[in-house]
Amino acid sequence: MSLAPRFILGIDTSCDETSVAIYDALEKRMLVNLVSSQVALHARHGGVVPELASREHSENLTPLFETALLNSGLRLSDLNAVAVTNTPGLIGCLLVGTSFAKALSYRLKIPLYAINHLEAHLFSPFIGGDIEFPFLGLVVSGGHTAFYRVGSFSDIELVGQTVDDAAGEAFDKCAKLMGLGYPGGPMIDKLARQGDPLAYAFTIPKVKMGPQYLSFSGIKTALHHHLQAALPLDETKRKNLSASLQATVVETLLRKAKHFLDEHKYAGFALSGGVAMNSLLRERVALLGAQRGISCVIAKPEFCTDNGGMIAFLAAHREAEGGPFTLSTTPSKKIQARGLKT
Ligand code: KG4
Ligand code: ZN
């Protein structure tokens, strides 16, 4: 009988953050979760440049791993498993992480787990806590905005998603239009705190394809029109525009969450992904929990944006269900998840 791995190394190099974490599956404790952000590098180009991102991962991954090991107080030989994001993501970036993980797994003779980045986000609100199934999960990031019905670690069903831009993408594109730089979400969040959410009219988009879908591309078009009329821009206008568009994005997400919560009985709602950092969204989701009497769990800030911690955490729960992947594991642009039905 094989023992479940205790110290699991988690690696994520799917986009513009290099991250290494070590999770103690026995004590249910994240020992270390280090993130080396490339935001400053890509900000100069107004968005992520894939080739630059993979080069940065190649340079940063080994020193980050060495620091993580040092900070955890463990020795190399203490590691019992290695988990790595193999999909979805930028292919050159994924290659850096998966190659590193495969080499380490081969050298240490420990199992290798290929983890779906979106599934890892989905379960990230539960790091350090207990999970009640079934829950409605919302993953909201720069690349994805999707709702899932989650019955167990291997029963995950996509129930709704955006038909165009992701919510984070909408924030990023709107920020660019306002001359705020990249990534836009945190800047819009900050400005919105001092703005009037009713100053500018934005409509909640209706999607013809059905009530399970969302759309965010219209917000960018509406902002474009408001900007034309508001020129020249000043600080007050930027604050009011930020507050108004942020309120619309949050309201769009909340209405959809309520729609799904009305459709099925869920034990709770779990919010994750980079946009889960948004202060208004966090407030409104907490309120929703109180209103509905369900548990609303929001990922801790360190587990919202891309991180290796969520990769290691998910691997800890995968062991019992079928075991490790082999050295033939390759990165994939396609979403290949064990439990995910798309
Ligand atoms: O999960 P993540 O780190 O990367 C992806 O997998 O996409 O999410 C990054 C996204 C960006 O679009 C960024 O603008 C958004 O998360 N974001 C925020 C906030 N912090 C990050 N959006 C709104 N408010 C924030 N405070
Ligand atoms: Zn992500």
XYZ file of C-alpha atoms and ligand atoms in Angstrom:
369
model
C 0.000 0.000 0.000
C 1.486 3.352 -0.991
C 1.439 6.204 1.479
C -0.218 9.489 0.512
C 2.470 12.104 -0.155
C 3.030 14.534 2.697
C 5.246 17.346 1.400
C 4.002 18.364 -2.041
C 5.868 20.849 -4.188
C 3.541 22.995 -6.329
C 4.748 24.847 -9.428
C 2.885 27.306 -11.628
C 4.466 28.970 -14.668
C 1.336 29.234 -16.801
C 1.380 32.969 -17.485
C 3.205 35.935 -15.969
C 3.983 34.782 -12.421
C 6.586 32.179 -11.508
C 5.421 30.448 -8.362
C 6.690 27.658 -6.124
C 4.952 26.377 -2.995
C 5.254 23.495 -0.566
C 2.107 22.102 1.037
C 2.132 19.800 4.042
C -0.793 17.494 3.266
C -0.589 15.773 6.660
C -0.803 18.940 8.747
C -2.970 20.658 6.081
C -0.638 23.646 6.115
C 0.980 25.715 3.360
C 4.630 25.865 4.419
C 5.688 28.320 1.764
C 4.091 29.992 -1.270
C 6.494 32.196 -3.219
C 5.529 34.256 -6.247
C 7.895 36.112 -8.530
C 5.751 38.534 -10.501
C 6.641 39.703 -13.995
C 4.067 42.495 -13.957
C 6.646 45.305 -14.171
C 8.300 43.689 -17.210
C 5.059 43.270 -19.153
C 3.580 46.618 -18.076
C 6.027 48.325 -20.451
C 4.389 46.448 -23.327
C 0.797 46.938 -22.168
C 0.191 43.194 -21.737
C 1.892 39.803 -21.406
C 4.550 39.092 -24.071
C 4.707 35.249 -24.208
C 8.378 34.930 -25.224
C 9.524 37.340 -22.509
C 7.357 35.491 -19.994
C 8.926 32.085 -20.723
C 12.449 33.531 -20.541
C 11.677 35.023 -17.148
C 10.306 31.697 -15.906
C 13.525 29.944 -17.042
C 15.626 32.435 -15.103
C 13.502 32.593 -11.970
C 12.243 29.076 -11.394
C 15.412 27.445 -10.028
C 16.343 30.243 -7.552
C 12.709 30.460 -6.438
C 12.635 26.698 -5.832
C 15.872 26.882 -3.813
C 14.469 29.721 -1.689
C 11.194 27.870 -1.148
C 13.036 24.793 0.058
C 15.214 26.881 2.367
C 12.231 28.780 3.805
C 10.280 25.581 4.403
C 13.083 24.119 6.499
C 12.911 20.907 4.458
C 15.653 19.067 2.589
C 15.346 18.075 -1.050
C 14.909 14.445 -0.018
C 11.905 15.352 2.186
C 9.746 16.155 -0.836
C 7.204 13.399 -1.507
C 5.530 14.630 -4.717
C 5.728 17.354 -7.302
C 2.679 19.013 -8.854
C 2.759 21.314 -11.849
C 0.293 23.220 -14.019
C 0.186 21.607 -17.449
C -2.889 23.372 -18.837
C -4.237 25.924 -19.712
C -1.613 28.602 -20.273
C 1.035 29.969 -22.615
C 2.720 26.925 -24.105
C 6.314 28.164 -23.756
C 5.651 29.112 -20.146
C 4.052 25.764 -19.318
C 7.063 23.974 -20.821
C 9.417 25.616 -18.332
C 7.408 24.416 -15.325
C 6.591 20.942 -16.619
C 10.207 20.254 -17.713
C 11.498 21.312 -14.296
C 8.871 19.209 -12.505
C 9.534 16.137 -14.624
C 13.289 16.360 -14.025
C 12.770 16.702 -10.276
C 10.274 13.850 -10.157
C 12.688 11.610 -12.107
C 15.692 12.574 -9.975
C 13.901 12.123 -6.624
C 11.751 9.190 -7.783
C 8.611 10.883 -6.516
C 5.204 11.072 -8.218
C 4.395 13.862 -10.639
C 0.938 15.405 -10.810
C -0.233 17.359 -13.864
C -2.720 19.917 -12.626
C -5.322 21.945 -14.473
C -4.811 25.597 -13.541
C -8.538 26.400 -13.587
C -9.407 23.494 -11.320
C -6.689 24.648 -8.948
C -8.213 28.160 -8.842
C -11.640 26.598 -8.268
C -10.549 24.850 -5.051
C -8.205 27.623 -3.848
C -10.797 29.254 -1.506
C -10.644 26.076 0.624
C -6.902 26.115 1.324
C -6.652 25.961 5.107
C -10.339 25.149 5.582
C -12.983 22.476 5.031
C -14.981 21.916 1.857
C -18.720 21.388 1.779
C -20.029 19.817 -1.436
C -21.775 20.605 -3.678
C -20.650 24.180 -4.154
C -21.032 26.759 -6.894
C -17.582 27.944 -7.932
C -16.767 31.129 -9.809
C -13.298 31.434 -11.317
C -12.797 35.001 -12.412
C -9.421 36.029 -13.812
C -7.704 37.765 -16.703
C -8.325 34.812 -18.988
C -11.444 33.139 -17.608
C -14.842 33.893 -16.156
C -16.716 30.679 -15.519
C -19.162 29.108 -13.074
C -18.919 25.446 -12.047
C -21.110 23.037 -10.126
C -18.692 21.049 -7.991
C -19.952 17.786 -6.497
C -16.554 16.400 -5.511
C -12.893 16.656 -6.516
C -13.693 14.561 -9.583
C -17.192 15.815 -10.356
C -16.881 19.291 -11.829
C -19.339 20.642 -14.351
C -19.060 23.894 -16.249
C -22.462 25.570 -15.930
C -21.851 28.999 -17.435
C -19.177 31.287 -18.799
C -18.431 34.473 -20.670
C -19.012 34.466 -24.403
C -16.334 37.075 -25.039
C -13.935 38.889 -22.674
C -13.111 37.638 -19.186
C -13.952 40.063 -16.360
C -10.247 40.722 -15.683
C -9.669 41.303 -19.368
C -12.491 43.877 -19.329
C -10.809 45.641 -16.384
C -7.448 45.545 -18.158
C -8.819 46.850 -21.480
C -10.838 49.611 -19.768
C -7.793 50.678 -17.747
C -5.760 50.884 -20.944
C -8.441 53.103 -22.544
C -8.232 55.407 -19.515
C -4.432 55.470 -19.697
C -3.996 53.653 -16.375
C -1.427 51.017 -17.416
C -1.292 47.233 -16.924
C -2.747 45.274 -15.147
C -5.806 47.474 -14.866
C -7.889 45.632 -12.284
C -5.984 46.762 -9.167
C -5.826 50.370 -10.399
C -9.530 50.535 -11.210
C -10.275 49.012 -7.794
C -8.190 51.717 -6.083
C -9.651 54.660 -8.035
C -13.204 53.324 -7.712
C -13.037 53.629 -3.919
C -13.117 57.419 -4.294
C -15.556 57.541 -7.218
C -19.315 57.669 -7.678
C -20.668 54.374 -9.084
C -23.770 56.162 -10.373
C -21.904 58.873 -12.267
C -21.898 57.048 -15.601
C -24.491 54.660 -17.040
C -23.330 51.164 -17.993
C -25.886 48.462 -18.777
C -25.720 44.877 -17.605
C -25.364 42.922 -20.842
C -27.951 40.307 -21.842
C -26.635 37.369 -23.831
C -28.957 35.914 -26.475
C -27.361 32.454 -26.245
C -29.003 31.820 -22.875
C -29.187 32.762 -19.195
C -26.059 30.760 -18.341
C -23.796 33.065 -20.334
C -22.132 36.368 -19.487
C -20.594 39.064 -21.648
C -18.107 41.806 -20.830
C -17.075 43.211 -24.192
C -19.910 45.790 -24.204
C -18.504 47.474 -21.094
C -15.369 48.443 -22.997
C -17.471 49.886 -25.853
C -19.648 51.833 -23.393
C -16.521 53.184 -21.705
C -15.173 54.263 -25.076
C -18.323 56.351 -25.663
C -18.228 57.864 -22.165
C -14.568 58.751 -22.691
C -15.283 60.565 -25.958
C -17.850 62.715 -24.176
C -15.715 63.229 -21.064
C -12.490 64.470 -22.693
C -10.234 65.920 -21.412
C -10.019 63.343 -18.612
C -9.172 64.425 -15.094
C -8.748 62.558 -11.805
C -12.399 62.928 -10.764
C -13.678 61.611 -14.088
C -11.278 58.643 -13.916
C -12.477 57.837 -10.381
C -16.147 58.077 -11.386
C -15.645 56.031 -14.548
C -13.736 53.391 -12.574
C -16.439 53.213 -9.897
C -19.230 52.995 -12.478
C -17.679 50.295 -14.618
C -16.489 48.287 -11.614
C -20.021 48.342 -10.161
C -21.333 46.988 -13.478
C -18.775 44.153 -13.675
C -19.489 43.160 -10.062
C -23.269 43.369 -10.529
C -23.034 41.220 -13.688
C -21.142 38.523 -11.737
C -23.457 38.713 -8.718
C -26.655 38.459 -10.769
C -25.301 35.398 -12.523
C -24.248 33.821 -9.229
C -27.786 34.367 -7.873
C -29.245 32.834 -11.043
C -27.228 29.628 -10.529
C -27.893 29.526 -6.783
C -31.641 29.681 -7.551
C -31.353 26.847 -10.065
C -29.815 24.198 -7.787
C -29.275 23.547 -4.126
C -25.696 24.317 -3.165
C -24.006 24.106 0.208
C -21.956 27.176 -0.634
C -20.359 29.530 -3.093
C -16.612 29.789 -3.721
C -14.921 32.759 -5.381
C -11.426 32.530 -6.866
C -9.018 33.934 -9.466
C -7.205 37.257 -9.835
C -10.392 39.341 -9.965
C -11.426 37.843 -6.607
C -8.938 40.406 -5.231
C -11.446 43.123 -6.120
C -12.619 44.798 -2.927
C -16.203 45.488 -4.072
C -16.619 41.927 -5.346
C -15.332 40.519 -2.039
C -17.762 42.728 -0.089
C -20.728 41.797 -2.246
C -19.988 38.065 -2.140
C -19.668 38.157 1.658
C -23.037 39.937 1.770
C -24.581 37.331 -0.522
C -23.587 34.629 1.956
C -25.291 36.471 4.802
C -28.428 37.116 2.709
C -28.788 33.528 1.494
C -27.594 31.762 4.621
C -24.983 29.795 2.689
C -21.256 29.745 3.214
C -19.496 32.052 0.770
C -15.781 31.337 0.719
C -13.366 33.711 -0.973
C -9.771 32.779 -1.765
C -7.232 34.498 0.487
C -5.416 37.269 -1.439
C -2.181 35.217 -1.697
C -4.138 32.417 -3.389
C -6.175 34.663 -5.763
C -3.607 35.529 -8.396
C -1.561 32.703 -9.902
C 0.286 30.667 -7.278
C 1.905 27.281 -6.747
C 0.048 26.813 -3.454
C -3.238 26.032 -5.176
C -1.453 23.555 -7.471
C 0.044 21.632 -4.530
C -3.274 21.788 -2.629
C -5.239 20.211 -5.478
C -2.604 17.499 -5.960
C -3.012 16.579 -2.286
C -6.643 15.765 -3.012
C -5.985 13.957 -6.246
C -3.786 11.236 -4.778
C -6.609 9.252 -3.273
C -8.496 9.149 -6.531
C -6.179 7.519 -8.982
C -2.580 8.385 -8.493
C 0.159 10.205 -10.238
C 0.751 10.993 -13.838
C 3.823 9.710 -15.619
C 6.871 11.287 -17.217
C 4.999 11.394 -20.507
C 2.969 14.300 -19.089
C 3.161 17.202 -21.504
C 1.894 20.761 -21.356
C -1.242 21.335 -23.314
C -3.006 24.365 -24.707
C -6.270 22.474 -24.511
C -8.182 22.265 -21.273
C -7.716 18.647 -20.266
C -8.995 18.167 -16.810
C -9.764 14.994 -14.957
C -13.081 16.031 -13.558
C -13.964 18.955 -15.755
C -16.813 18.377 -18.171
C -16.871 21.185 -20.699
O -5.616 34.834 -11.956
P -4.740 35.903 -12.510
O -3.520 36.283 -11.720
O -4.188 35.523 -13.912
C -4.943 34.856 -14.859
O -4.963 33.594 -14.803
O -5.560 35.578 -15.668
O -5.647 37.190 -12.756
C -5.155 38.395 -13.268
C -6.321 39.344 -13.482
C -5.954 40.611 -14.251
O -6.887 40.807 -15.300
C -6.047 41.703 -13.189
O -6.423 42.957 -13.728
C -7.143 41.143 -12.287
O -6.855 39.768 -12.217
N -7.110 41.745 -10.937
C -8.097 42.516 -10.453
C -7.667 42.949 -9.164
N -6.438 42.403 -8.905
C -6.114 41.653 -10.007
N -9.266 42.898 -10.983
C -10.035 43.706 -10.239
N -9.705 44.171 -9.026
C -8.539 43.814 -8.444
N -8.214 44.284 -7.218
Zn -4.895 32.088 -13.106
